[in-house]
XYZ file of C-alpha atoms in Angstrom:
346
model
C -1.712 70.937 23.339
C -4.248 68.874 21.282
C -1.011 67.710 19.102
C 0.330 66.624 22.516
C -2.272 64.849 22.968
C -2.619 63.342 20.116
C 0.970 62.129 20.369
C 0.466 60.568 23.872
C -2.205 58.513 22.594
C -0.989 57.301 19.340
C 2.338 56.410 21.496
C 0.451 54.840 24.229
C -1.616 52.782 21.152
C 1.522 51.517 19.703
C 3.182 50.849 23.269
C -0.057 48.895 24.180
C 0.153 47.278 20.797
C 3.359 45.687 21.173
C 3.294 44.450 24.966
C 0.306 42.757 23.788
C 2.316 41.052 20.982
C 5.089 40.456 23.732
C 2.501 38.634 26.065
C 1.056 36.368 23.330
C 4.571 35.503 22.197
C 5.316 34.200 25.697
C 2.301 32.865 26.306
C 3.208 30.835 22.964
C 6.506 30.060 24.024
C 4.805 28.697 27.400
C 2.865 26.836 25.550
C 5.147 24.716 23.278
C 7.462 24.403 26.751
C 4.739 22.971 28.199
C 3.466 20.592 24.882
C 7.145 19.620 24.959
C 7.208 18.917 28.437
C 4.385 16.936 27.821
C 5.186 14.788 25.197
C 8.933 13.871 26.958
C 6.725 12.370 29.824
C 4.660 10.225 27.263
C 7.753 9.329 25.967
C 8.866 7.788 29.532
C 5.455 6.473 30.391
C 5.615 4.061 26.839
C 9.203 3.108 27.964
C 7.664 1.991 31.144
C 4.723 0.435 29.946
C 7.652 -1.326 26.859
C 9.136 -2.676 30.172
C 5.768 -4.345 31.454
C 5.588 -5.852 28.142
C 9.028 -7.748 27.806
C 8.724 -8.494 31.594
C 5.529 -10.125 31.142
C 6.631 -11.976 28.059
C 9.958 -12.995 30.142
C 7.450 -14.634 32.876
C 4.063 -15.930 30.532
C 5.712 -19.125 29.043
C 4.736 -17.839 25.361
C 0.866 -16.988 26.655
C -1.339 -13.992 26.570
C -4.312 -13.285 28.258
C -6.364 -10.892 29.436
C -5.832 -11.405 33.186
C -2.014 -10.410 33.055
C -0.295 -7.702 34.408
C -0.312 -5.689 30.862
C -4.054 -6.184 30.971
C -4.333 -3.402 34.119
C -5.223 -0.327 32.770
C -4.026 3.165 34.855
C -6.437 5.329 35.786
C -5.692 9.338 35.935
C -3.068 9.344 38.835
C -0.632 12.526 39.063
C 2.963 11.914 38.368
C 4.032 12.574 42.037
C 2.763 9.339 43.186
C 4.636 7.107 40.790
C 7.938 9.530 41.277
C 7.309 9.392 44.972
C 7.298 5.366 45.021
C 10.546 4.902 43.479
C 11.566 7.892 45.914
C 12.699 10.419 43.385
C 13.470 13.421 45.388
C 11.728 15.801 42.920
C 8.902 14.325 42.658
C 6.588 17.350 44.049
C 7.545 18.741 40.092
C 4.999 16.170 39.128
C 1.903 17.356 41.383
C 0.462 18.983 38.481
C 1.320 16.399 35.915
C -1.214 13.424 35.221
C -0.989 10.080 33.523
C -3.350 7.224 32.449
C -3.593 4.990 29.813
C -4.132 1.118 28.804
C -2.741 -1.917 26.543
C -4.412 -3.579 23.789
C -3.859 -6.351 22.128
C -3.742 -5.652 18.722
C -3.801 -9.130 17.843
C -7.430 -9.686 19.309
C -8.834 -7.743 16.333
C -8.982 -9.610 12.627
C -5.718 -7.345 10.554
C -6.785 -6.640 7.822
C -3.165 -7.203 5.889
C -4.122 -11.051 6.603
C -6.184 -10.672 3.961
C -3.024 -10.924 1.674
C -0.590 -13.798 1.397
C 2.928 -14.350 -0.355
C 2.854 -17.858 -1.242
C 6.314 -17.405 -2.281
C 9.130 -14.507 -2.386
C 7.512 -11.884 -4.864
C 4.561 -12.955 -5.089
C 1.305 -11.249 -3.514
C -2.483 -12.835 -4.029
C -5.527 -12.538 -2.538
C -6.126 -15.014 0.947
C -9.270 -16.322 -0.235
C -9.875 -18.080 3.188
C -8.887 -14.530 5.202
C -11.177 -13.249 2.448
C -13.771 -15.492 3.762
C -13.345 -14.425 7.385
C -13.541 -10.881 6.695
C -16.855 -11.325 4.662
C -18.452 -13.307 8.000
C -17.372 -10.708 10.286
C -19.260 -8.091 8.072
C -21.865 -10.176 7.988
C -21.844 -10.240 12.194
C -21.790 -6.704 12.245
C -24.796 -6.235 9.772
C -22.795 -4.613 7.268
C -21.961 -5.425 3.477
C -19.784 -8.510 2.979
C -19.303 -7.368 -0.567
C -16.896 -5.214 0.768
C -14.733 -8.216 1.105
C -13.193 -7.913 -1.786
C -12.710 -4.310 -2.492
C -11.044 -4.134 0.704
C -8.440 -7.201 -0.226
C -7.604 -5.952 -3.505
C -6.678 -2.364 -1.776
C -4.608 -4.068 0.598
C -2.651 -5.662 -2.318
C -2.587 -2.870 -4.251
C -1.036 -0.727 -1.112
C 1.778 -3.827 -0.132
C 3.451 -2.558 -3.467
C 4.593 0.770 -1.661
C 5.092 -1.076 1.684
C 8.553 -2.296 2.969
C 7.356 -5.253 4.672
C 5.541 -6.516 2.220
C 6.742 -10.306 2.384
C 8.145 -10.318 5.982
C 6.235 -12.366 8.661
C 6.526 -12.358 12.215
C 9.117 -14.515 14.302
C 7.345 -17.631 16.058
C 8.166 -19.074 19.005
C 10.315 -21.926 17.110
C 12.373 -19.552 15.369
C 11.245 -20.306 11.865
C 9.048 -17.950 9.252
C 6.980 -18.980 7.129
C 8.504 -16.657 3.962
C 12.086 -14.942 3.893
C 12.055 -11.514 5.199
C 12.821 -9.046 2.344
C 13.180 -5.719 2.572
C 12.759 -3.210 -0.502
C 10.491 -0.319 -1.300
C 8.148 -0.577 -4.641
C 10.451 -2.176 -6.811
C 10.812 -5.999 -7.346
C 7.822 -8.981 -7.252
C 5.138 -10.015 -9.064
C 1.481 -9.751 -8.007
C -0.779 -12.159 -9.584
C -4.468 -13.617 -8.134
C -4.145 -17.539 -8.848
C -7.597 -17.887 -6.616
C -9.059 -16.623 -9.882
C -10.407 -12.953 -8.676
C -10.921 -11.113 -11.527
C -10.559 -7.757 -10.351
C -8.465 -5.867 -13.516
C -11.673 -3.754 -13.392
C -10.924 -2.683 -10.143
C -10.536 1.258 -9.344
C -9.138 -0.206 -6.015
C -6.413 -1.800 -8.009
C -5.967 1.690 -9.526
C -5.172 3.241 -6.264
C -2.249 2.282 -4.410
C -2.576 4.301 -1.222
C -1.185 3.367 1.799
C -3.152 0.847 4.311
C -1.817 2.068 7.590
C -5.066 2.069 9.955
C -8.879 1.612 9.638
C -9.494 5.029 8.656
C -8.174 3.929 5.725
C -10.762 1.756 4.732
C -12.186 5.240 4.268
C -10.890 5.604 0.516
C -12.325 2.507 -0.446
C -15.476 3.341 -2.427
C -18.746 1.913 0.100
C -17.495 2.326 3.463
C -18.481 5.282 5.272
C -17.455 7.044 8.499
C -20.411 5.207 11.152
C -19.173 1.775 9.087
C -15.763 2.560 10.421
C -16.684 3.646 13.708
C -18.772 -0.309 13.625
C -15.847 -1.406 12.486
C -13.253 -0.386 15.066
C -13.269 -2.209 17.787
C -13.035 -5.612 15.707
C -10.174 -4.699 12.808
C -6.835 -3.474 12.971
C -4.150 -3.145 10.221
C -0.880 -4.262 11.164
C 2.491 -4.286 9.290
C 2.779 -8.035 9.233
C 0.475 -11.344 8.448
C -0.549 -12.171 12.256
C -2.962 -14.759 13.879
C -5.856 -14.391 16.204
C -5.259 -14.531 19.523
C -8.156 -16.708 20.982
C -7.503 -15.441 24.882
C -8.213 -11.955 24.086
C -10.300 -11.928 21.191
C -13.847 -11.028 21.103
C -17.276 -13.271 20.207
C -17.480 -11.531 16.797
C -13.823 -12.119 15.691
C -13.442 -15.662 16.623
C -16.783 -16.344 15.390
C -15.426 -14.851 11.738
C -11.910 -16.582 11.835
C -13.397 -20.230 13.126
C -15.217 -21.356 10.047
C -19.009 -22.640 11.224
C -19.012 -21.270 14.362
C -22.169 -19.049 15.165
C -21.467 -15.628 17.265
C -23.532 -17.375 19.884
C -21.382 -19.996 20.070
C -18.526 -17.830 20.165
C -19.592 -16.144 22.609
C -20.343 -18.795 24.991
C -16.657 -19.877 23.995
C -15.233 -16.269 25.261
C -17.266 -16.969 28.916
C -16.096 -20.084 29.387
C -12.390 -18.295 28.641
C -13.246 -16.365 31.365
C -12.167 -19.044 33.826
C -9.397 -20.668 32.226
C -7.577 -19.516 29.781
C -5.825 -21.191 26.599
C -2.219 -22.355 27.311
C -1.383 -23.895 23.612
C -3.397 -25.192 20.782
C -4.247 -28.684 22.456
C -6.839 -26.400 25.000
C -7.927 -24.546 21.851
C -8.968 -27.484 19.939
C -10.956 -29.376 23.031
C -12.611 -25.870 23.405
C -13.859 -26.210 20.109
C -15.007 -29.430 20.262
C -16.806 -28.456 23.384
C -18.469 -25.507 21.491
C -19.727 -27.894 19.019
C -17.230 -26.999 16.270
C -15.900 -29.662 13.478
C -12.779 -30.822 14.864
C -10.231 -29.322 12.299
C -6.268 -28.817 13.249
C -5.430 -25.451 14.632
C -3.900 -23.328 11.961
C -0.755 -21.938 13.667
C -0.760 -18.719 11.094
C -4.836 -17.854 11.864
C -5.554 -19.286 15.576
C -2.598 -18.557 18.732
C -2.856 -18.356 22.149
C 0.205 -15.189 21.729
C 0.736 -12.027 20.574
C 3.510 -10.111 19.714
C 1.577 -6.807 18.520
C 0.123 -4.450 21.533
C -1.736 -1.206 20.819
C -0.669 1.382 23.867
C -3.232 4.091 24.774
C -1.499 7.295 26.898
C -2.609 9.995 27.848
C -0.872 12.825 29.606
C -2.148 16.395 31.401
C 0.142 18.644 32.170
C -0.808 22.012 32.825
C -2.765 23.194 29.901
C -0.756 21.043 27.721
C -2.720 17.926 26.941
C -1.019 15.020 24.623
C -3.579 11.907 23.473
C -0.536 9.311 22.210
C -1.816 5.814 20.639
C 1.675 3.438 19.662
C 1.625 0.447 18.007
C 4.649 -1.894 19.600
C 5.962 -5.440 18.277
C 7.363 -8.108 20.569
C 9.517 -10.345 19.329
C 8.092 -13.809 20.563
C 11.880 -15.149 21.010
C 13.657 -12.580 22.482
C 10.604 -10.339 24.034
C 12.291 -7.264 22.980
C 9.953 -4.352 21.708
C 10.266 -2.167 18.788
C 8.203 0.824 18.114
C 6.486 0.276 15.268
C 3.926 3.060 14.684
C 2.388 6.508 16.773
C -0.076 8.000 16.581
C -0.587 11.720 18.774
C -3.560 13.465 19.130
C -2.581 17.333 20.757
């Protein structure tokens, strides 16, 4: 009888054993359904948002600003209500699904891969007036201008794994300013005619790949609450790209605008508040309003367009949550979008 027993219980232990197994592989299974699930409606919600973008570039006349339609952000709304307006007859699935999200301009922030030019095909050197810029904005933000530097010299040192390397983006004329070339590492010269000595460099020594701010995290001085400063005023994109003066903040125009104060700046951003900049004639009286040295309006540092948008999604479905951040490019002739970079956080 106590054998029996014994029997029972070890079976009962095993049997327990593997319908607990059973119910965490389903549970798993549920779980990457629902992830999936998920992720597919992130993946319609950027489509949709890529469609605000080329619609608003179809109606802007070549401007952006921070009072257009892409400026709107969503707030958490379930995905029943947007089904339900364009009367999708399932849209009930959605009543447990829920969306929200914003656009950024990427080009509001100062990109960091400005920092390197390519005077001519195959050649890479060191922007010594982006240089400049970078160094004030570090300055603005209390932190160590020396950094400058370092942080160029990475750049360049990453461009010689980088595909794009010597492309630039489209303008609204048609023309670049350097032949796109595609190619991987191979090919080009790299040479500092500014006269930076930096063959001493352990940044020159490490080509790694400058794909986002948290980059700026293997270059030797910069530290995670730097970064976190740093943020919400640099970007990297894949391309050399100019300011855009509708959307950019006090700090950023302040750095790119050589002799312009942040207070300045900023009174320059308020007054933006009412009118915005329509081409480079508005920009230029602005200036001279602000009190700035009338110079011409570099077409390559100062616009009044963007073609680069940061898109910030995030969905909640059931206990599936998916944080997506994409980087999309707009082609300023055609106002097409390509997905250029993204980013999920599950």
């Amino acid at each position: 009888m106590i054998s029996a027993l014994l029997v029972v219980a070890l079976s009962a232990i095993l049997v327990s054993g593997m319908l607990w197994r059973q119910q965490v592989q389903i549970r798993r299974i549920e779980n990457q359904r629902l992830l999936s699930q998920a992720q597919w409606v992130a993946r319609g919600a950027l489509d949709w948002t890529r469609l605000i973008l080329r619609s608003e570039g179809d109606t802007s006349a070549g401007i952006t600003y921070l009072g257009g339609l892409w400026g709107v952000p969503i707030a958490k709304t379930r995905l029943s209500d947007f089904l339900g307006q364009i009367g999708e007859v399932r849209a009930e699935q959605g009543a447990a699904t829920y969306l929200s999200g914003s656009i950024e301009d990427a080009q509001a922030k100062f990109n960091l891969r400005n920092l390197v030019e390519s005077p001519a095909p195959g050649v890479m050197q060191l922007d010594m007036n982006q240089v400049g810029a970078y160094q004030r904005l570090l300055v603005s933000l209390g932190l160590n201008s020396q950094l400058a530097k370092a942080t160029a010299v990475q750049v360049r040192a990453s461009l010689a794994q980088s595909a794009t390397r010597f492309q630039t983006v489209t303008s609204t004329n048609g023309t670049t300013a350097t032949p796109q070339v595609q190619g991987g590492a191979t090919g080009g010269s790299f040479t500092d005619k500014p006269g930076i000595e930096d063959s001493n460099d352990s940044a020159a020594n490490a080509p790694l790949q400058m794909i986002s701010v948290d980059s700026l995290l293997d270059i030797p001085g910069y530290t995670p609450e730097m970064i976190a400063r740093l943020r919400p005023f640099v970007t990297v994109l894949p391309t050399v790209s100019a300011v855009n003066v509708n959307t950019a903040s006090a700090e950023v125009i302040a750095a790119v605008v050589q002799g312009m104060s942040v207070s300045t700046a900023q009174a320059f951003v308020a007054r933006r508040q009412t009118v915005f900049f329509r081409n480079a004639g508005d920009v230029q009286l602005a200036l001279r309003g602000a009190g700035v040295q009338s110079t011409p309006i570099d077409p390559s540092e100062l616009d009044v367009n963007s073609n680069y948008f940061l898109i910030h999604g995030r969905v909640q479905h059931e206990r599936a949550e998916v944080d997506r951040t994409t980087l999309v490019y707009r082609d300023a002739l055609t106002h097409t979008t390509r997905i250029v970079r993204v980013e999920d956080q599950l």
